[in-house]
Each structure stands twice: as structure tokens, then as C-alpha cells.
Amino acid sequence: MFPTHRPRRLRSHPQLRRMVRENVVTTSDFIYPLFAVPGEGVANEVKSMPGVYQLSVDKIVEEAKEVYGLGIPSIILFGIPEGKDDDATGAWHDCGIVQKATEAVKKAVPDLIVAVDTCLCEYTPHGHCGYLEVGDLTGRVLNDPTLELLKKTAVSQANAGADIIAPSGMMDGFVGAIRSGLDDASFENIPIMSYAAKYASSYYGPFRDVAESAPQFGDRRTYQMDPANGKEAIKEIELDIAEGADMLMVKPALAYMDIIWRVKEASNLPVAAYNVSGEYSMVKAAALNGWVDEEKLVMETMMSFKRSGADLILSYHAKDVARWLKGQ
Ligand code: PBG
Ligand code: ZN
């Protein structure tokens, strides 16, 4: 009780605060998302995400070198294909855009860990994460047939040199299907980072501009989770763990920190938080208007993810964070 206890004693000096700090943000915590498009010399900045670009493979390689130079250990690749079709050919074709970008990055920067998003929404004309029944206008993706395409996609990504497979479509059984596909192709050492607890969120809006992956009708609520549910996240991660997931992801991050905490408590796997596009764009908009101190606000947010139990953070702020941590 006061006056015996005065918590302010340990806050009285910057060095003292440093000594008793419970959490730390380091460059090693980050995975930086990149978007590959066909062409050469292409760098299209996306209106709704200032500082984020669609990049052709040559530019992705430049970017990968910069990211590695900043000390960030990993990128995650998304792709915008030349064309879209119902079989999502661009996702699993050996000459797909993500496969090409992966090969090029691994050749130029072999020590940069390349994670790849394994989903179909960027590659289907309707923008849903798998097969739809003919005539379906609601977006109720057919689960089991979609698993076959995801398997094929993961194997071709692994063939291209991907270090981590990150399936994001929230199909039931997708971790198990991909694990068996990878194992059958002798990729038993390639880990799976499952988007285990991924919510149907409005925070994905700007991402869909960059990835050109907005559903053309319906929405993703028949496969992504209901924001009202917390316990269900635990059920999802238990299934993914049983199916062989190596890492778990919670997405979005900021409005779902309770879920990050619960997932960390409930599992012994590394937990990643995806600080998604809408979270990024809101901060950017405020910062560009001079309404907030961008560096302080972003660093506080990143620290909050660590405090919530995240081991890894996927963030569009990653390069800025790396620079700030270096004092640049
Ligand atoms: C879809 C996918 C989404 C994101 C990554 N992969 C969401 C969606 O469109 O449903 C969102 C990432 C972000 O908002 O930054 N498989
Ligand atoms: Zn998808």
C-alpha cells in the first residue's frame, strides 16, 4: 500500500525504465509483405496504402535486398497474376508470378526467408478464396475441392524455393492437406504458418486494392471467422496444430489483441500477428495529416503486439520500424 509502495520509483530514470522493461521490439520480429506484378520496372503506388507498391519481379528483388540490408529476416509474397480463371491457374502454375518472384529473390538474397501467401483469391475472377459452385453468387466456397488446388499451389511454391508456406483461405483441413502435399513432394522440412484465426474484417479493404482481390459478389463470411467469436479461435488453432501447423497467425491484429493473447496462452507454437492493411492505412492517413507522431505511435503499437504475446509481426511498417530501431 501507498506510501510503502510507489511504482513511480522504477520510472524515475530512462536507464532504470530500460532495466525493468518487460518486452522488446526488434527487427528480427518482422515479416514484410510485398506484392508482385507482371512486367519490368513497374512500381505502382497504391492510393489507399501510401508507401506500398505493386512491384515487378526486378523491383521485388531490389526491395528484397533493401529489406535484408535493414536486418529484417523475412518477406511474405503476394501475387497479382496476368490473368484470372476459375481454376486459379496463376496460383499453382510453375510460371506463376509468386513462383517467379520467389525464384528471383532466393537467387539474389538466399538468406532472406521467403514466406508465400497460399490462397486463390488473387487468381480467381470472382475474387473468392477457392472454387465456387456454378452459378453461386454468395461466395460459399466449396471446401474440399479447393484443398486440392491449395496443395498444388503450396508444392509449386516450395518448388520455386519458398521457405514458409502461409495458407490464408480459412478452408477446413487446409493445413493437413498442404502438409500431406508437401510431404509427398519431399518438402517435409518446409514449415507451414497457418492463418489460423483469421476474421472476416473490414480492415482488409486497402489490401484488396493492392492485391486486386476484392470479392466481386458476396463476402468472405462463410469461411473467415465471425468477429464476435473468441473461443472459436482456440478451436481453429487446435485443429491447425493437430494438422501439423508450425506457426500460428492471428489476423487482424489491433482489434484482436485478446485473441493474440489467448492463442499464445493456448499453444506452444510461435504466434504471428498480422498488422493488416486497414490498420496501416489509418495510421498513415493520420500521420500524413500531421495528426499523430508516426514513429512513436507505430512503435507503441508494435510493442503492444509483443506484450499481447506475438512472437512475429507481419507489417507494412516493417522497413520504417527497422530504420527507427537503427536511429535513422
Ligand atoms: C486473403 C488475404 C487477405 C489478406 C491477406 N490475404 C484478406 C482478404 O482479402 O480477405 C489481408 C491482408 C491485409 O489486409 O493486409 N486470402
Ligand atoms: Zn484468399
Coordinates of C-alpha atoms and ligand atoms in Angstrom, one line a residue:
M1 CA 0.0 0.0 0.0
F2 CA 1.0 3.6 -0.5
P3 CA 3.2 5.2 0.8
T4 CA 5.2 1.9 1.2
H5 CA 4.8 1.2 -2.5
R6 CA 5.5 3.8 -5.0
P7 CA 5.6 2.3 -8.6
R8 CA 6.9 5.6 -9.9
R9 CA 10.3 4.8 -8.2
L10 CA 11.1 2.5 -11.1
R11 CA 10.1 5.1 -13.7
S12 CA 12.3 7.9 -12.5
H13 CA 15.2 7.5 -14.9
P14 CA 15.4 6.4 -18.5
Q15 CA 18.1 3.7 -17.7
L16 CA 16.0 2.4 -14.9
R17 CA 13.0 2.2 -17.1
R18 CA 15.2 0.3 -19.7
M19 CA 16.3 -2.2 -17.0
V20 CA 12.8 -3.2 -15.9
R21 CA 11.2 -3.2 -19.4
E22 CA 9.2 -6.5 -19.8
N23 CA 9.1 -6.6 -23.6
V24 CA 11.2 -5.5 -26.6
V25 CA 10.6 -4.9 -30.3
T26 CA 13.5 -6.0 -32.5
T27 CA 14.0 -6.0 -36.3
S28 CA 14.1 -9.8 -36.0
D29 CA 10.4 -9.8 -35.2
F30 CA 9.3 -8.7 -38.6
I31 CA 7.9 -10.1 -41.9
Y32 CA 7.5 -7.6 -44.6
P33 CA 4.7 -8.1 -47.2
L34 CA 5.4 -7.5 -50.9
F35 CA 3.2 -7.6 -54.0
A36 CA 4.5 -9.0 -57.3
V37 CA 3.0 -7.9 -60.6
P38 CA 4.0 -8.9 -64.2
G39 CA 6.2 -6.6 -66.2
E40 CA 9.5 -4.9 -65.8
G41 CA 10.4 -1.7 -64.0
V42 CA 6.9 -1.5 -62.5
A43 CA 6.3 0.2 -59.2
N44 CA 2.6 1.3 -58.8
E45 CA 2.0 3.0 -55.6
V46 CA -1.4 2.1 -54.2
K47 CA -3.7 5.1 -53.3
S48 CA -5.2 3.6 -50.2
M49 CA -1.8 2.4 -48.9
P50 CA 0.8 5.2 -49.1
G51 CA 4.3 3.7 -49.3
V52 CA 3.1 0.3 -50.5
Y53 CA 3.6 -0.7 -54.2
Q54 CA 2.8 -3.3 -56.7
L55 CA 6.2 -4.3 -57.9
S56 CA 7.5 -6.2 -60.9
V57 CA 9.9 -9.1 -60.2
D58 CA 13.1 -7.0 -60.8
K59 CA 11.8 -4.3 -58.4
I60 CA 10.9 -7.0 -55.8
V61 CA 14.5 -8.2 -55.9
E62 CA 15.7 -4.6 -55.3
E63 CA 13.3 -4.3 -52.4
A64 CA 14.3 -7.7 -51.0
K65 CA 17.9 -6.6 -50.9
E66 CA 16.9 -3.4 -49.1
V67 CA 14.8 -5.4 -46.6
Y68 CA 17.7 -7.8 -45.9
G69 CA 20.1 -4.9 -45.6
L70 CA 17.9 -3.4 -42.9
G71 CA 18.1 -6.6 -40.9
I72 CA 14.6 -7.8 -41.5
P73 CA 14.7 -11.6 -41.7
S74 CA 11.7 -12.3 -43.9
I75 CA 9.2 -11.1 -46.5
I76 CA 5.9 -12.6 -47.5
L77 CA 4.9 -12.5 -51.1
F78 CA 1.5 -12.0 -52.7
G79 CA 0.9 -12.0 -56.4
I80 CA -1.2 -10.2 -59.0
P81 CA -1.4 -12.5 -62.0
E82 CA -1.5 -11.8 -65.7
G83 CA -5.0 -13.4 -65.9
K84 CA -7.6 -14.9 -63.7
D85 CA -9.7 -18.1 -64.2
D86 CA -11.9 -20.4 -62.1
D87 CA -9.1 -22.9 -61.6
A88 CA -6.8 -20.2 -60.2
T89 CA -4.1 -21.3 -62.6
G90 CA -2.0 -18.3 -61.8
A91 CA -1.7 -19.5 -58.2
W92 CA -0.3 -23.0 -58.8
H93 CA 1.4 -22.7 -62.2
D94 CA 5.2 -23.1 -62.1
C95 CA 5.5 -19.9 -64.1
G96 CA 3.1 -18.0 -61.7
I97 CA 4.0 -14.6 -60.6
V98 CA 4.8 -15.6 -57.0
Q99 CA 6.8 -18.6 -58.2
K100 CA 8.9 -16.2 -60.4
A101 CA 9.3 -13.7 -57.7
T102 CA 10.3 -16.4 -55.2
E103 CA 13.0 -17.8 -57.5
A104 CA 14.4 -14.4 -58.3
V105 CA 14.6 -13.3 -54.6
K106 CA 16.1 -16.6 -53.4
K107 CA 18.7 -16.3 -56.1
A108 CA 19.6 -12.7 -55.3
V109 CA 19.3 -12.9 -51.5
P110 CA 19.5 -16.5 -50.5
D111 CA 19.5 -15.8 -46.7
L112 CA 16.2 -13.8 -46.8
I113 CA 13.4 -16.0 -45.6
V114 CA 10.7 -16.0 -48.3
A115 CA 7.2 -16.8 -47.0
V116 CA 4.5 -17.1 -49.6
D117 CA 0.8 -16.5 -49.2
T118 CA -1.0 -19.6 -50.3
C119 CA -4.5 -18.6 -51.4
L120 CA -6.6 -18.3 -54.5
C121 CA -8.5 -15.0 -54.2
E122 CA -6.0 -13.1 -56.3
Y123 CA -6.2 -15.6 -59.0
T124 CA -10.0 -16.2 -59.5
P125 CA -12.2 -13.9 -61.5
H126 CA -14.8 -13.8 -58.6
G127 CA -12.1 -12.9 -56.0
H128 CA -13.1 -15.8 -53.6
C129 CA -10.5 -18.0 -51.9
G130 CA -11.5 -21.2 -53.8
Y131 CA -13.9 -23.0 -56.1
L132 CA -17.5 -21.8 -56.2
E133 CA -20.4 -23.9 -57.3
V134 CA -21.5 -22.9 -60.8
G135 CA -24.0 -20.1 -60.6
D136 CA -23.2 -19.3 -56.9
L137 CA -23.5 -15.6 -56.2
T138 CA -23.0 -15.7 -52.5
G139 CA -19.3 -16.8 -52.3
R140 CA -19.9 -20.0 -50.4
V141 CA -16.6 -21.6 -51.4
L142 CA -16.5 -25.4 -51.9
N143 CA -14.2 -26.6 -49.2
D144 CA -12.8 -30.0 -50.2
P145 CA -12.2 -29.4 -54.0
T146 CA -10.4 -26.2 -53.0
L147 CA -8.0 -28.2 -50.8
E148 CA -6.6 -29.9 -54.0
L149 CA -5.8 -26.5 -55.5
L150 CA -4.1 -25.3 -52.3
K151 CA -2.0 -28.4 -52.2
K152 CA -0.9 -27.9 -55.8
T153 CA -0.2 -24.2 -55.1
A154 CA 2.0 -24.9 -52.0
V155 CA 4.0 -27.6 -53.8
S156 CA 4.8 -25.3 -56.7
Q157 CA 5.7 -22.5 -54.3
A158 CA 8.0 -24.9 -52.5
N159 CA 9.5 -25.9 -55.8
A160 CA 10.2 -22.3 -56.5
G161 CA 12.2 -22.1 -53.3
A162 CA 9.7 -20.7 -50.8
D163 CA 10.9 -21.1 -47.2
I164 CA 7.5 -20.8 -45.4
I165 CA 4.0 -21.7 -46.8
A166 CA 1.3 -19.5 -45.4
P167 CA -2.2 -20.6 -46.2
S168 CA -4.7 -17.8 -45.7
G169 CA -8.0 -19.0 -47.1
M170 CA -9.6 -20.4 -43.9
M171 CA -10.6 -23.7 -45.5
D172 CA -11.3 -26.5 -43.1
G173 CA -8.5 -29.0 -43.2
F174 CA -6.2 -26.9 -45.3
V175 CA -3.2 -27.3 -43.1
G176 CA -3.4 -31.1 -43.2
A177 CA -4.0 -31.1 -46.9
I178 CA -1.0 -28.9 -47.6
R179 CA 1.2 -30.8 -45.1
S180 CA 0.5 -34.1 -46.9
G181 CA 1.0 -32.4 -50.3
L182 CA 4.4 -31.0 -49.2
D183 CA 5.5 -34.3 -47.6
D184 CA 4.6 -36.3 -50.7
A185 CA 6.7 -34.0 -52.7
S186 CA 9.6 -34.4 -50.3
F187 CA 9.2 -30.9 -48.8
E188 CA 8.8 -32.4 -45.3
N189 CA 11.1 -29.6 -43.9
I190 CA 9.2 -26.7 -45.2
P191 CA 7.1 -25.1 -42.4
I192 CA 3.5 -24.0 -42.5
M193 CA 2.5 -20.7 -40.9
S194 CA -1.3 -21.0 -40.7
Y195 CA -3.5 -18.0 -40.8
A196 CA -5.2 -19.9 -38.0
A197 CA -7.5 -17.3 -36.6
K198 CA -8.5 -15.0 -39.5
Y199 CA -11.5 -12.9 -39.1
A200 CA -13.9 -11.6 -41.7
S201 CA -12.7 -8.0 -41.3
S202 CA -13.3 -4.6 -42.9
Y203 CA -9.6 -3.9 -42.1
Y204 CA -8.7 -5.8 -45.3
G205 CA -10.1 -3.1 -47.6
P206 CA -6.9 -1.5 -48.7
F207 CA -5.2 -4.8 -49.2
R208 CA -7.8 -5.8 -51.7
D209 CA -6.9 -2.6 -53.7
V210 CA -3.2 -3.6 -53.8
A211 CA -3.8 -7.3 -54.4
E212 CA -6.8 -6.7 -56.8
S213 CA -8.6 -9.4 -54.9
A214 CA -11.9 -8.0 -53.7
P215 CA -14.8 -10.4 -53.9
Q216 CA -16.9 -9.5 -57.0
F217 CA -20.0 -10.6 -55.2
G218 CA -20.9 -11.8 -51.7
D219 CA -18.4 -11.7 -48.9
R220 CA -16.0 -14.0 -47.1
R221 CA -18.2 -14.6 -44.0
T222 CA -18.8 -18.2 -44.9
Y223 CA -15.1 -19.0 -44.5
Q224 CA -13.4 -16.3 -42.4
M225 CA -14.3 -16.1 -38.7
D226 CA -17.1 -14.0 -37.1
P227 CA -15.6 -11.1 -35.2
A228 CA -18.0 -11.9 -32.3
N229 CA -16.1 -15.1 -31.5
G230 CA -13.2 -15.7 -29.2
K231 CA -13.4 -19.3 -28.1
E232 CA -13.7 -20.3 -31.7
A233 CA -10.2 -19.0 -32.4
I234 CA -9.0 -21.6 -29.9
K235 CA -10.9 -24.4 -31.7
E236 CA -9.3 -23.2 -35.0
I237 CA -5.8 -23.2 -33.7
E238 CA -6.2 -26.6 -32.0
L239 CA -7.3 -28.1 -35.4
D240 CA -4.4 -26.4 -37.2
I241 CA -1.9 -27.7 -34.6
A242 CA -3.3 -31.2 -34.9
E243 CA -2.9 -31.0 -38.7
G244 CA 0.7 -30.0 -38.4
A245 CA 0.9 -26.2 -38.3
D246 CA 4.4 -25.0 -37.3
M247 CA 3.4 -21.4 -36.6
L248 CA 0.0 -19.7 -36.0
M249 CA -1.2 -16.3 -37.1
V250 CA -3.9 -14.1 -35.8
K251 CA -5.4 -11.6 -38.2
P252 CA -6.2 -8.7 -38.0
A253 CA -4.0 -7.7 -35.0
L254 CA -5.0 -4.4 -33.5
A255 CA -8.7 -5.1 -32.9
Y256 CA -7.9 -8.7 -31.9
M257 CA -5.2 -8.4 -29.3
D258 CA -7.3 -10.5 -26.9
I259 CA -7.1 -13.3 -29.5
I260 CA -3.3 -13.0 -29.8
W261 CA -3.1 -13.3 -26.0
R262 CA -5.4 -16.3 -25.9
V263 CA -3.7 -18.1 -28.8
K264 CA -0.3 -17.5 -27.1
E265 CA -1.6 -18.9 -23.8
A266 CA -3.3 -21.9 -25.5
S267 CA -0.4 -23.1 -27.7
N268 CA 3.4 -23.8 -27.6
L269 CA 3.9 -22.6 -31.2
P270 CA 5.3 -19.2 -32.4
V271 CA 2.4 -16.8 -32.8
A272 CA 2.4 -14.2 -35.6
A273 CA 0.2 -11.1 -35.6
Y274 CA -0.8 -9.6 -39.0
N275 CA -0.9 -5.8 -38.6
V276 CA -3.2 -5.6 -41.7
S277 CA -3.7 -3.0 -44.4
G278 CA -6.5 -1.1 -42.8
E279 CA -4.5 -0.7 -39.6
Y280 CA -1.6 0.6 -41.6
S281 CA -3.6 3.0 -43.8
M282 CA -5.4 4.6 -40.8
V283 CA -2.1 5.4 -39.2
K284 CA -0.7 6.7 -42.5
A285 CA -3.6 8.9 -43.1
A286 CA -3.4 10.5 -39.7
A287 CA 0.4 10.8 -40.0
L288 CA 0.2 12.5 -43.4
N289 CA -2.2 15.0 -41.9
G290 CA 0.2 15.7 -39.1
W291 CA -2.3 14.5 -36.5
V292 CA -0.1 11.9 -34.8
D293 CA 3.6 11.3 -34.3
E294 CA 4.0 8.4 -36.7
E295 CA 7.2 6.9 -35.3
K296 CA 6.0 7.0 -31.6
L297 CA 2.6 5.7 -32.5
V298 CA 3.8 2.8 -34.7
M299 CA 6.5 1.8 -32.1
E300 CA 3.9 1.8 -29.3
T301 CA 1.6 -0.4 -31.5
M302 CA 4.4 -2.8 -32.3
M303 CA 5.3 -3.0 -28.6
S304 CA 1.6 -3.7 -27.8
F305 CA 1.7 -6.7 -30.2
K306 CA 4.7 -8.1 -28.4
R307 CA 3.1 -7.5 -25.0
S308 CA 0.0 -9.3 -26.2
G309 CA 2.1 -12.4 -26.9
A310 CA 3.1 -12.1 -30.6
D311 CA 6.4 -13.5 -31.4
L312 CA 6.3 -12.3 -35.0
I313 CA 4.7 -9.3 -36.7
L314 CA 3.7 -9.0 -40.3
S315 CA 3.6 -5.3 -41.0
Y316 CA 3.8 -2.8 -43.8
H317 CA 5.6 -0.6 -41.3
A318 CA 8.5 -3.1 -41.0
K319 CA 11.0 -1.1 -43.0
D320 CA 10.3 2.1 -41.1
V321 CA 10.5 0.2 -37.8
A322 CA 13.9 -1.2 -38.8
R323 CA 15.2 2.3 -39.6
W324 CA 13.8 3.8 -36.4
L325 CA 15.4 1.0 -34.4
K326 CA 18.7 1.9 -36.0
G327 CA 18.1 5.5 -35.1
Q328 CA 17.8 6.6 -38.8
Ligands
PBG1 C1 -6.9 -13.3 -48.4 C2 -6.0 -12.4 -47.7 C3 -6.4 -11.2 -47.1 C4 -5.3 -10.6 -46.6 C5 -4.2 -11.3 -47.0 N1 -4.6 -12.5 -47.7 C6 -7.7 -10.7 -46.7 C7 -8.9 -10.8 -47.6 O1 -8.9 -10.3 -48.7 O2 -9.9 -11.5 -47.1 C8 -5.3 -9.3 -45.9 C9 -4.1 -8.6 -45.6 C10 -4.2 -7.1 -45.3 O3 -5.3 -6.6 -45.1 O4 -3.1 -6.5 -45.1 N2 -6.5 -14.6 -48.5
ZN2 ZN -7.8 -15.6 -50.2

